[in-house]
Coordinates of C-alpha atoms and ligand atoms in Angstrom, one line a residue:
Chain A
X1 CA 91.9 110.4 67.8
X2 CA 91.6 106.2 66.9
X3 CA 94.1 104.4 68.6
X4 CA 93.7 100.4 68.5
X5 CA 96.0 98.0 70.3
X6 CA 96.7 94.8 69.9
X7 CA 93.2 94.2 68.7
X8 CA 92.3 90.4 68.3
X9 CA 88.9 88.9 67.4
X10 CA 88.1 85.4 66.8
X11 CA 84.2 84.4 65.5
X12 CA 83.1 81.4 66.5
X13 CA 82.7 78.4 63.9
X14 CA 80.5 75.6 63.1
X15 CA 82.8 72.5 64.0
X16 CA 84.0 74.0 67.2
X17 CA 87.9 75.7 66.3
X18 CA 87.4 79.4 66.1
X19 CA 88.0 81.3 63.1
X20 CA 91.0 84.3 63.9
X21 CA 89.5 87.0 61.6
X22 CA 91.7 89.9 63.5
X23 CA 95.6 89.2 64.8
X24 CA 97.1 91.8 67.4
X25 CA 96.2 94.7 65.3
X26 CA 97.3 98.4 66.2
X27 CA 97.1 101.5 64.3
X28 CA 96.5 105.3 64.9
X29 CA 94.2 107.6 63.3
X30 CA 95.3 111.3 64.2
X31 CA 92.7 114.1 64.1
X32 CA 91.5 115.1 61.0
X33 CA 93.4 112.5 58.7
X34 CA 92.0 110.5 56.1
X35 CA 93.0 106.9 56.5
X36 CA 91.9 103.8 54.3
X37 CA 92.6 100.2 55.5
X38 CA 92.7 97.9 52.2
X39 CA 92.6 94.7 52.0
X40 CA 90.8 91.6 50.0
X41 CA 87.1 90.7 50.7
X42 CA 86.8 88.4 54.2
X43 CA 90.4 89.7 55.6
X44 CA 88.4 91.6 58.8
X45 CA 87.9 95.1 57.0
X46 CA 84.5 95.1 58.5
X47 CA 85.1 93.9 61.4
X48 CA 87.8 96.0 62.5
X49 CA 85.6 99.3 61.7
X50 CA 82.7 97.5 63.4
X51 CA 85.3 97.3 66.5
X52 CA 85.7 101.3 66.3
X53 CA 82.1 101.7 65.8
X54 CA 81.3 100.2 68.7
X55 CA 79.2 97.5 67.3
X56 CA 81.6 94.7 68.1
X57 CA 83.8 93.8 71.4
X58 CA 87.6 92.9 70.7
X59 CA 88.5 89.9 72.0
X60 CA 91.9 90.8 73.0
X61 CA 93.3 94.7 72.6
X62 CA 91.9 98.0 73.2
X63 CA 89.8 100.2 70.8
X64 CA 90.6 104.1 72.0
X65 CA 88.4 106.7 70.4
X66 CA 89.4 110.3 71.6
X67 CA 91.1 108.7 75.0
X68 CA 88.6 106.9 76.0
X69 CA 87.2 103.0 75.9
X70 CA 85.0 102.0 73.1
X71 CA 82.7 100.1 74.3
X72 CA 79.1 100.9 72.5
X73 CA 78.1 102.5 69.3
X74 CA 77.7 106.5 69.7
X75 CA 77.1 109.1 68.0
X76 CA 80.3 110.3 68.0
X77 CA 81.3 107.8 65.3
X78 CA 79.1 107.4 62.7
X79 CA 79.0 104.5 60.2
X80 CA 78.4 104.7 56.2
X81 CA 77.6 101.3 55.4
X82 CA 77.9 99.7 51.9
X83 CA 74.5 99.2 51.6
X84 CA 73.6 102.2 53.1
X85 CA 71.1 101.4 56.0
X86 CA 68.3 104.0 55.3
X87 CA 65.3 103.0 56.6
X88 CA 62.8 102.5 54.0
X89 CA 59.7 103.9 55.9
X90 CA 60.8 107.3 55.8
X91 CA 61.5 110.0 53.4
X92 CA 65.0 111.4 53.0
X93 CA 64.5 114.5 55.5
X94 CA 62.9 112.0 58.1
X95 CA 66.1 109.7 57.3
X96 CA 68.6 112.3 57.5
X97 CA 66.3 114.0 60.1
X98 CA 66.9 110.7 62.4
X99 CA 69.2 111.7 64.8
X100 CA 68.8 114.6 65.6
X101 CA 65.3 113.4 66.2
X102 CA 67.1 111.0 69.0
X103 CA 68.5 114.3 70.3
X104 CA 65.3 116.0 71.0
X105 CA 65.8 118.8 68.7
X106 CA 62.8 120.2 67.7
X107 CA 61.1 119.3 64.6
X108 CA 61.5 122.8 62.8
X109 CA 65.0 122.7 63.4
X110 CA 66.3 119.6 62.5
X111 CA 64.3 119.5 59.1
X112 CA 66.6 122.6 58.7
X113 CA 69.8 121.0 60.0
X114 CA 68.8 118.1 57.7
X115 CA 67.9 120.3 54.7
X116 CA 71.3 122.1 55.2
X117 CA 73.1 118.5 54.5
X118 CA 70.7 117.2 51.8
X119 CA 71.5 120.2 49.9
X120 CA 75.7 119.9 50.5
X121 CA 75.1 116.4 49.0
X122 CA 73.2 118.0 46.0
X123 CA 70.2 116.2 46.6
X124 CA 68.0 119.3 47.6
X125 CA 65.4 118.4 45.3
X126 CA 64.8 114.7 46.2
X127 CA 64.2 115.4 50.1
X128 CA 60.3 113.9 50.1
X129 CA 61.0 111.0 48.1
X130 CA 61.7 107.5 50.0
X131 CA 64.8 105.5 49.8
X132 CA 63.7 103.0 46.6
X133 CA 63.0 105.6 44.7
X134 CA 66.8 106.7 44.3
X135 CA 69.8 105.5 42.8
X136 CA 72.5 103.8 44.5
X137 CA 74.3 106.8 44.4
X138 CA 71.8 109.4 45.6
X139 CA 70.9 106.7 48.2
X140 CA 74.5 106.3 49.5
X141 CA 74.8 110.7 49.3
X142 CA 72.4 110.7 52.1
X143 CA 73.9 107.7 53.9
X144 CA 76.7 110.5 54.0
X145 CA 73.8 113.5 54.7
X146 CA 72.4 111.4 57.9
X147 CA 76.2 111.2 58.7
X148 CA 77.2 114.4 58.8
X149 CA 74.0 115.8 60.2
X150 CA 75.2 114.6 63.6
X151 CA 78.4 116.2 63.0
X152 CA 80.7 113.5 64.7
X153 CA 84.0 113.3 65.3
X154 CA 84.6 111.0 63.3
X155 CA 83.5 109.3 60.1
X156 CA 83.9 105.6 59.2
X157 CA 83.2 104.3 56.1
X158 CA 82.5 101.0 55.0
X159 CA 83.2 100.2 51.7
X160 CA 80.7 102.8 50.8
X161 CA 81.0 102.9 47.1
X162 CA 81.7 99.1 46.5
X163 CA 78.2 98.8 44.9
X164 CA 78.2 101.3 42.4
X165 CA 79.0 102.3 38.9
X166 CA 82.5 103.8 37.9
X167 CA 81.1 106.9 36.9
X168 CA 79.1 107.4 40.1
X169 CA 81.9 106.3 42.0
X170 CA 84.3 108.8 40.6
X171 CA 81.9 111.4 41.2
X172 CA 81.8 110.7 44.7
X173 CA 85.5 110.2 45.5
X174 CA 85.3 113.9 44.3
X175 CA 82.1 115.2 46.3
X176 CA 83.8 113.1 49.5
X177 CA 86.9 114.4 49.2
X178 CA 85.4 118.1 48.9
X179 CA 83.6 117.4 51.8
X180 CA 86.6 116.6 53.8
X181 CA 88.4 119.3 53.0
X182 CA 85.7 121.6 54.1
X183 CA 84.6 119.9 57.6
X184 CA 88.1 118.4 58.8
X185 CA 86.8 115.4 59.8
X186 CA 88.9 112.2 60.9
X187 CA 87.5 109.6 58.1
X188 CA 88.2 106.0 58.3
X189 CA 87.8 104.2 55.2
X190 CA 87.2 100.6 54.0
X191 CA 87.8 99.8 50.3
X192 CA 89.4 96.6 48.5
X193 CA 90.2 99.1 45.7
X194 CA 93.5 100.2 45.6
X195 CA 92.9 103.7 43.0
X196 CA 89.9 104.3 45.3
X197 CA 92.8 104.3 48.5
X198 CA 95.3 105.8 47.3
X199 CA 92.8 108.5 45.3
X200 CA 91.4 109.8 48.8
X201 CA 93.6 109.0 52.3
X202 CA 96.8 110.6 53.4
X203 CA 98.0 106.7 54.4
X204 CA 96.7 103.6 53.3
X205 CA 97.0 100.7 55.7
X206 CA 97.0 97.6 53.5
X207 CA 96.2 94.1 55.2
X208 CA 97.0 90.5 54.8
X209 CA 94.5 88.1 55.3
X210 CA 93.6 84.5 57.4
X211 CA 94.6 86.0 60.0
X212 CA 93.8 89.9 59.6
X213 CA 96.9 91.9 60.3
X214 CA 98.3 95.1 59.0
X215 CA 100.6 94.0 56.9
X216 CA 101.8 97.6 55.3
X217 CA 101.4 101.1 55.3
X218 CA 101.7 103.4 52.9
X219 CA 101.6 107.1 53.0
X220 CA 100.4 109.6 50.1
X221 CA 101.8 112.8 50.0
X222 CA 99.8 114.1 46.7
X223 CA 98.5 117.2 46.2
X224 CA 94.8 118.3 47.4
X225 CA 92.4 118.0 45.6
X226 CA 93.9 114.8 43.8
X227 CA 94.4 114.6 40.4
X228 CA 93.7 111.3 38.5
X229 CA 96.7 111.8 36.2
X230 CA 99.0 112.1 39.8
X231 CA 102.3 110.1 38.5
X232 CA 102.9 110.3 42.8
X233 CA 99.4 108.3 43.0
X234 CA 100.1 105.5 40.4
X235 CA 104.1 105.1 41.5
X236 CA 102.1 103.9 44.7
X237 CA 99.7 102.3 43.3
X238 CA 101.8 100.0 41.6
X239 CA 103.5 99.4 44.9
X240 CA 100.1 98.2 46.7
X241 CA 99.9 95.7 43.9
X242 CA 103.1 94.2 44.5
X243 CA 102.3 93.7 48.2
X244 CA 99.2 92.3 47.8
X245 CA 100.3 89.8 44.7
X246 CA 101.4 87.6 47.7
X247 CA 97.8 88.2 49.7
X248 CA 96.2 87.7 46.2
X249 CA 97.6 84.2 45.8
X250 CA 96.8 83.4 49.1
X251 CA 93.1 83.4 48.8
X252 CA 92.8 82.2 45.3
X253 CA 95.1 78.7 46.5
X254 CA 92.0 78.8 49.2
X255 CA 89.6 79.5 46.9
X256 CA 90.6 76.9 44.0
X257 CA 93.0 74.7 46.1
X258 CA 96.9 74.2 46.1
X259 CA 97.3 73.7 42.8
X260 CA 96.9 77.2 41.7
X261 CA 99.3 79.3 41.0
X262 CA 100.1 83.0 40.6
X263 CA 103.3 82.8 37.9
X264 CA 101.4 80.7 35.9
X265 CA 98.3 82.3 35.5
X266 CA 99.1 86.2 35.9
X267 CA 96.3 88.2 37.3
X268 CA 95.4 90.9 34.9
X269 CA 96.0 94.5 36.3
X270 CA 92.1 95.6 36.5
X271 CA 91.6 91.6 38.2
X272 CA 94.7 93.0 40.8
X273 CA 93.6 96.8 41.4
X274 CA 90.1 95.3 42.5
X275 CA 91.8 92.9 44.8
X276 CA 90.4 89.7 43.0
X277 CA 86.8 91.6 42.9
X278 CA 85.7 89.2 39.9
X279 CA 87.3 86.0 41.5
Chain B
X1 CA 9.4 65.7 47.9
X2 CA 8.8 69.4 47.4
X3 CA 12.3 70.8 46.0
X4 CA 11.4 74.3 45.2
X5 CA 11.3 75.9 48.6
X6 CA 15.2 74.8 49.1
X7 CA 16.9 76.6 46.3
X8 CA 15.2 80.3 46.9
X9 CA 14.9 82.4 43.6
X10 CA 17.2 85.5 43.2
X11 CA 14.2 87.5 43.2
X12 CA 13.1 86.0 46.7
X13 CA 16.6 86.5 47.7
X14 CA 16.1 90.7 46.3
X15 CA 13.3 90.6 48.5
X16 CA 14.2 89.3 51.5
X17 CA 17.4 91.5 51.4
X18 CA 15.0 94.9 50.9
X19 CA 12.9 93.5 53.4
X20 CA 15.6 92.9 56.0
X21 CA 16.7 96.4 55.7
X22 CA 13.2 97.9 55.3
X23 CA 12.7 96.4 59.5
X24 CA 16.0 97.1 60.1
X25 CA 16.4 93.4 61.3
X26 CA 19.2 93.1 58.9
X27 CA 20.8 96.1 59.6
X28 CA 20.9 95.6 63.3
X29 CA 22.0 91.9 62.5
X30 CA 25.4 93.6 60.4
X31 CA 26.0 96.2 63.0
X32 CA 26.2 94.1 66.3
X33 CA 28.6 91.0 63.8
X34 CA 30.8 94.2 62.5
X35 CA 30.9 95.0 66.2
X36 CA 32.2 92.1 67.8
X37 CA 34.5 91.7 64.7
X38 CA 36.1 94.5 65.2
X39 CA 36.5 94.3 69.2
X40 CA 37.6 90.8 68.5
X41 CA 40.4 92.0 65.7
X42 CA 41.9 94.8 67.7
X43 CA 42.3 92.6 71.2
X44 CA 43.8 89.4 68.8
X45 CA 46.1 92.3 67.7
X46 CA 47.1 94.1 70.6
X47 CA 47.5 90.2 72.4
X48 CA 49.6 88.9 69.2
X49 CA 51.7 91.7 68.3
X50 CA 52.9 91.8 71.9
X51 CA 53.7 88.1 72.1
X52 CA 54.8 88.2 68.7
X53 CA 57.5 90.7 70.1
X54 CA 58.1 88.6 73.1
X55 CA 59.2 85.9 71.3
X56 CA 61.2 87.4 68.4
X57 CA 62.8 89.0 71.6
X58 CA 63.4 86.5 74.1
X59 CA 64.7 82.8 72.8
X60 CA 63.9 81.1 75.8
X61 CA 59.6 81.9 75.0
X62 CA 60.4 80.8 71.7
X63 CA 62.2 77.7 72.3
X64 CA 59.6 76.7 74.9
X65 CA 56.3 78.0 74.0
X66 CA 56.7 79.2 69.8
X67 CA 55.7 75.8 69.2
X68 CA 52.6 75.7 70.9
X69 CA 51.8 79.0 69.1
X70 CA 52.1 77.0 66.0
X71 CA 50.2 74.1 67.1
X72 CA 47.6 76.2 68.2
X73 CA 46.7 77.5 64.6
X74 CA 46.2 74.8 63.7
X75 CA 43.1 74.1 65.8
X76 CA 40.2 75.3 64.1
X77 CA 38.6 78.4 66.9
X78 CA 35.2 76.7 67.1
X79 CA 36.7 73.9 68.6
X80 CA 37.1 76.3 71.5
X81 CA 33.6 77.1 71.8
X82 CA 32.0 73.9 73.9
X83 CA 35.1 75.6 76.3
X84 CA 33.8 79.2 76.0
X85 CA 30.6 78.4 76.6
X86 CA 31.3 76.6 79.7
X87 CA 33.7 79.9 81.0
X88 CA 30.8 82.3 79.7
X89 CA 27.5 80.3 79.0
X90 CA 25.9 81.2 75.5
X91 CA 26.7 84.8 75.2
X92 CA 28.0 87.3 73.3
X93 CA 31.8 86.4 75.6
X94 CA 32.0 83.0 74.4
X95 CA 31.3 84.6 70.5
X96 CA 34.2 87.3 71.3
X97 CA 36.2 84.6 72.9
X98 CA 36.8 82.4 70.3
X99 CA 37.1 85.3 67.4
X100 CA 39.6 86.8 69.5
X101 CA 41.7 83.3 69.3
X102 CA 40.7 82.4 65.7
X103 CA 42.9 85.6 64.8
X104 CA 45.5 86.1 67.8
X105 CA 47.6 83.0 66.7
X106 CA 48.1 83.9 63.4
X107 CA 48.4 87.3 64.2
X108 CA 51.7 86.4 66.6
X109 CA 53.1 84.5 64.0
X110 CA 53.2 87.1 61.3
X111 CA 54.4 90.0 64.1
X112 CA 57.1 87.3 65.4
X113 CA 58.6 86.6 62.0
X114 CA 58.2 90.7 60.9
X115 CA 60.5 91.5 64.3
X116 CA 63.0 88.6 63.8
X117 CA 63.7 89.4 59.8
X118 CA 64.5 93.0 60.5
X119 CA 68.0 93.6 59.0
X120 CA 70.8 94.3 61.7
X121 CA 71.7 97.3 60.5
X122 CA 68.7 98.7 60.6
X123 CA 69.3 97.8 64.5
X124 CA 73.0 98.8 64.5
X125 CA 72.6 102.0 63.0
X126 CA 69.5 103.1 65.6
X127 CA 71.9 102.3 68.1
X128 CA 74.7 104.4 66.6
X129 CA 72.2 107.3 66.1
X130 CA 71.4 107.2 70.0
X131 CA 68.1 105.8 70.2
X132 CA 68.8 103.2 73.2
X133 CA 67.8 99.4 73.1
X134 CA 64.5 100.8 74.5
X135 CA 61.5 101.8 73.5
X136 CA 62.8 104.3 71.3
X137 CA 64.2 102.0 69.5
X138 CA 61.0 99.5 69.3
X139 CA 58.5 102.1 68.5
X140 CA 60.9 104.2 65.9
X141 CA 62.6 101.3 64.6
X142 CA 61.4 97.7 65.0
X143 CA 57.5 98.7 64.6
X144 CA 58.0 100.5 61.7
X145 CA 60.4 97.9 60.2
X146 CA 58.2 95.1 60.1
X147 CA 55.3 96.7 59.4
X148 CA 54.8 95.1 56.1
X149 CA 54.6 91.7 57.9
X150 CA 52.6 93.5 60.4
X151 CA 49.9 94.1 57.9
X152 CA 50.0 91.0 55.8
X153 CA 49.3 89.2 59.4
X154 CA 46.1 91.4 60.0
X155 CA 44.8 90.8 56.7
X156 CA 45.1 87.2 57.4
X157 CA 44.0 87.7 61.3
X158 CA 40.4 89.3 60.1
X159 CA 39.7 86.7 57.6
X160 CA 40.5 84.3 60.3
X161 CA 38.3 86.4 62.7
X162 CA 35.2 86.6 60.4
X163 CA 35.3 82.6 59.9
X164 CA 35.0 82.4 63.8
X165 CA 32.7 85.0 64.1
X166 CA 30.0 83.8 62.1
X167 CA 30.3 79.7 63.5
X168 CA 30.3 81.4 66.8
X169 CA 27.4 83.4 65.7
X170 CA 25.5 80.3 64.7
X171 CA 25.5 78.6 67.6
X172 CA 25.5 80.8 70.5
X173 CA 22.6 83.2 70.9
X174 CA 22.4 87.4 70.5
X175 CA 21.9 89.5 67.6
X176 CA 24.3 89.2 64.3
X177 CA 24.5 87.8 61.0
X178 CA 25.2 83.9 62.1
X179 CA 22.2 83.7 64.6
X180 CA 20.2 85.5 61.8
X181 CA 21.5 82.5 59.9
X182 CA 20.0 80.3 62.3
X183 CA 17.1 81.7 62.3
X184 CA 16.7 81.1 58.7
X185 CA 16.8 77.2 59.0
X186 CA 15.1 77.2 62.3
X187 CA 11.9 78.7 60.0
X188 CA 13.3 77.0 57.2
X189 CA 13.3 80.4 55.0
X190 CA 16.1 79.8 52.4
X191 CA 16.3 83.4 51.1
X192 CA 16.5 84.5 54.3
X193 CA 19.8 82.4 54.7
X194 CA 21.3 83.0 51.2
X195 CA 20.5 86.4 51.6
X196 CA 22.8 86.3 55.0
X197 CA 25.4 84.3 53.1
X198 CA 25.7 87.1 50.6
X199 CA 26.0 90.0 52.8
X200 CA 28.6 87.8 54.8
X201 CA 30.5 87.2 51.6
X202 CA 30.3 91.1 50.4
X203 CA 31.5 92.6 53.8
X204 CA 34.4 90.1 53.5
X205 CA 35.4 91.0 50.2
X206 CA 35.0 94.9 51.2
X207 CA 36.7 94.5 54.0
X208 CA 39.5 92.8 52.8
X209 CA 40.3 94.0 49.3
X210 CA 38.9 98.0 49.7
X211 CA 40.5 98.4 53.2
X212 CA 43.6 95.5 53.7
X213 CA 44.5 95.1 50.2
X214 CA 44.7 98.8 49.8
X215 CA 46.5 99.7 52.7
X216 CA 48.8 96.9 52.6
X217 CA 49.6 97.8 48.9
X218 CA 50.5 101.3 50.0
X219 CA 52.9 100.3 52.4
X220 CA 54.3 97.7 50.3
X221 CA 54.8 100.6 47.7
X222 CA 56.4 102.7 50.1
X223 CA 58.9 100.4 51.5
X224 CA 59.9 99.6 48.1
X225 CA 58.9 95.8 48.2
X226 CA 56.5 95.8 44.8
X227 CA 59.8 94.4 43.1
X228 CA 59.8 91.4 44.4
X229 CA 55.6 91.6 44.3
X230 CA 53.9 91.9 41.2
Ligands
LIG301 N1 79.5 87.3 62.9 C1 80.4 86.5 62.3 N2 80.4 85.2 62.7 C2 81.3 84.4 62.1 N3 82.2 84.8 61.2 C3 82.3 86.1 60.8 C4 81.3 87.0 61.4 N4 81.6 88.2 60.9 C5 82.6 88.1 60.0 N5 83.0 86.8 60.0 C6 84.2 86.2 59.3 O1 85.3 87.0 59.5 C7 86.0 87.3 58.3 C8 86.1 88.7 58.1 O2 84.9 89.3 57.8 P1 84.7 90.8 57.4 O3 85.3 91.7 58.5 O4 83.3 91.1 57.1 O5 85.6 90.9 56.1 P2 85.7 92.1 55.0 O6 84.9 93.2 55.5 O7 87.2 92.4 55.0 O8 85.3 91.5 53.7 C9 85.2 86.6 57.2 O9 85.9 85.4 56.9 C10 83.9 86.3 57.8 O10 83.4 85.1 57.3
LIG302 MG1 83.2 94.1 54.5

């Protein structure tokens, strides 16, 4: 379904020498699977899914989608951002509404098709309000609604949930998870939380950073619908941690200098499982 | 030195202003200045929107003519008259003229700077939801995005416009509030010409708090930007 290949993308710096943010990376994504890629904040996440949205070129590589070149965004692949990209001018329908609207589908039937979603995301009731007047979560459900309204292919998700409360957050691991299970999609996910990885994908692709690169991959074979208290889930949780320790040093020695060190100050698990979040 | 005819009475002022309307002189005078107002505002915002967009769109303009755009705000519009009147001799043209580019400048400005701060991803995800780099995407998306800008730019393009529009009005001849103004001095009735300064200074306030204020608070509300607003 997602095939990359030796995927390479350097940005452009201030000072002249690029900045490698992605090195020779290649995965697969097979139809219907549910694949995170984890990693700490700046190590490409973003850019990679940008590369399979379409949104980006790769320097160096190839970016397959279905057997065929990536070379623009489509709506064949649709994007949940983090900070979910409604547009503020109109109402949730009208935002959900939105591409079907670029399809030419009449009005009367894509308010339906759009109603049809709002509702699967429970937020039935809030379809006339506008964007600010919802909560992070509801605002990020209909990210997800104006998603699946288009009914792609495949879904790629951007650390969707990064922003919001643990509650909420739980909530929707359960509500995305559901909704997977129903539609079959193919759903590539960004997180830098480990329980939030391991919690929803069949494999979790973990990444080292400066340069991006896949570093590890992990697959989870728990039972669906997951249950928190998994013992399968933490067992590989714990493993994730102990491959990233290494990544985890890395970036704080950048961030604080070379004088830092891990064995001295140990990380404290919550500091770990968010991948240095608070750092 | 007789003082008292120079500072007219509010009563005088009453009377001239019921007078005015009772001949319909003051009327007319209102009408034909609203008039040429609003022709004026809507060409300086058709012209300024669309190089406002040509600039947030092509870097080239904007390296090479955005900062003439700027200099030329800062030129005050009558200055532009003596010009206009040569072009179009003492008409109503030369009045239209220079309103028009009293409020066009200002007006590109606030519709360059509402097209270049639209968020990416508002861009990106258009893209992704297949409406095109075309005008699908400029009427559906980048209008509508910087629409807030768009607003706050008109409201500052008619109050430029109604500044031009009355020192036009003062100098070059035809029927409006200005020449009325004129007039005034010219027969040196001082009622006459506070009565003119006071309708001049209620139709701005109307205008600009009753119709721009309003509508740019509803949008602001809508879009969610009162946070940061108070
Ligand atoms: N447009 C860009 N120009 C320059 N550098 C960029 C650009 N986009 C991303 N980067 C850099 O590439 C690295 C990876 O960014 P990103 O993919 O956003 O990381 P992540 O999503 O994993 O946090 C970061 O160090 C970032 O500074
Ligand atoms: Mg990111």
């Amino acid at each position: 379904m997602i095939r990359v290949e030796g995927v390479s993308k350097t940005f452009e710096q201030r000072g002249g020498a690029g900045y490698t943010a992605l090195d020779d990376i290649a995965f697969e994504v097979g139809k219907g699977e549910f694949v995170s890629i984890l990693g700490p904040s700046g190590c490409g996440k973003s850019t990679l899914l940008n590369l399979v949205a379409g949104l980006e070129r790769a320097d160096k590589g190839r970016v397959e989608v279905s057997g065929k070149k990536v070379n623009a965004p489509g709506p064949d692949r649709i994007v949940v951002f983090q900070d979910h990209a409604l547009y503020p001018w109109l109402t949730v329908l009208e935002n959900v509404a939105f591409g079907l609207k670029q399809k030419r589908i009449k009005k009367e039937e894509r308010h339906e098709r759009a109603m049809e979603q709002i509702r699967a995301v429970h937020l039935g009731k809030f379809a006339d309000r506008y964007p600010h007047e919802l909560s992070g979560g509801m605002k990020q459900r209909v990210a997800i609604a104006r998603a699946l309204v288009m009914d792609p292919e495949i879904l790629l998700m951007d650390e969707p949930f990064a922003a919001l409360d643990e509650q909420t957050r739980l909530l929707l691991h359960k509500e995305l998870e559901q909704i997977w299970l129903n539609t079959g999609k193919t759903i590539l996910f960004i997180t830098h939380n480990i329980r939030e990885a391991v919690t929803l994908s069949d494999r979790v692709l973990v990444m080292s950073t400066r340069p991006g690169r896949i570093k590890k991959e992990f697959r989870v074979q728990a039972a669906r619908p997951r249950e928190a208290g998994d013992s399968l889930l933490h067992h590989i949780e714990s493993q994730i941690m102990n491959t990233l320790a290494a990544e985890l040093a890395k970036v704080a020695k950048e961030e604080y200098g070379d004088d830092y060190n891990l064995e001295k100050s140990p990380l404290s698990h919550s500091a770990v499982s968010n991948l240095g979040d608070g750092i | 030195m007789q003082w008292g005819w120079r500072f007219p009475s509010a009563l005088q002022t009453i009377q001239t202003f019921c007078d005015g309307i009772a001949n319909g002189q003051l009327l007319q005078a209102t009408l034909s200045s609203l008039r040429r107002i609003i022709i004026a505002f809507v060409l300086s915002c058709a012209i300024g929107i669309t190089l406002g967009v040509l600039f947030a769109r092509s870097r080239l303009l904007d390296e090479t003519f955005g900062f003439a755009v700027v200099a030329l705000q800062t030129v005050p519009s009558i200055a532009w008259l003596p010009f206009a009147i040569i072009w179009f001799g003492l008409n109503d043209f030369a009045v239209l003229f220079i309103t028009t580019i009293g409020a066009t400048w200002t007006m590109t400005i606030a519709s360059r700077s509402g097209i270049k701060n639209i968020p990416p991803i508002y861009l990106k995800s258009a893209q992704m939801f297949g409406t095109g780099r075309g005008i699908r995407l400029f009427y559906q998306v980048m209008i509508p995005a910087a629409i807030p800008q768009l607003i706050t730019g008109m409201r500052m393009a008619w109050a430029f416009a109604w500044r031009a529009l009355v020192s036009g009005e003062l100098i070059a001849r035809g029927v409006g509030l200005g020449q009325m103004l004129e007039e005034g001095r010219s027969i040196g009735d001082t009622s006459l010409m506070l009565c003119i300064v006071l309708v001049i200074a209620i139709l701005g306030t109307i205008s600009d708090y009753f119709v721009f204020k309003r509508v740019e608070d509803r949008i602001w509300n809508q879009y969610g930007l009162n946070t940061a607003k108070t």
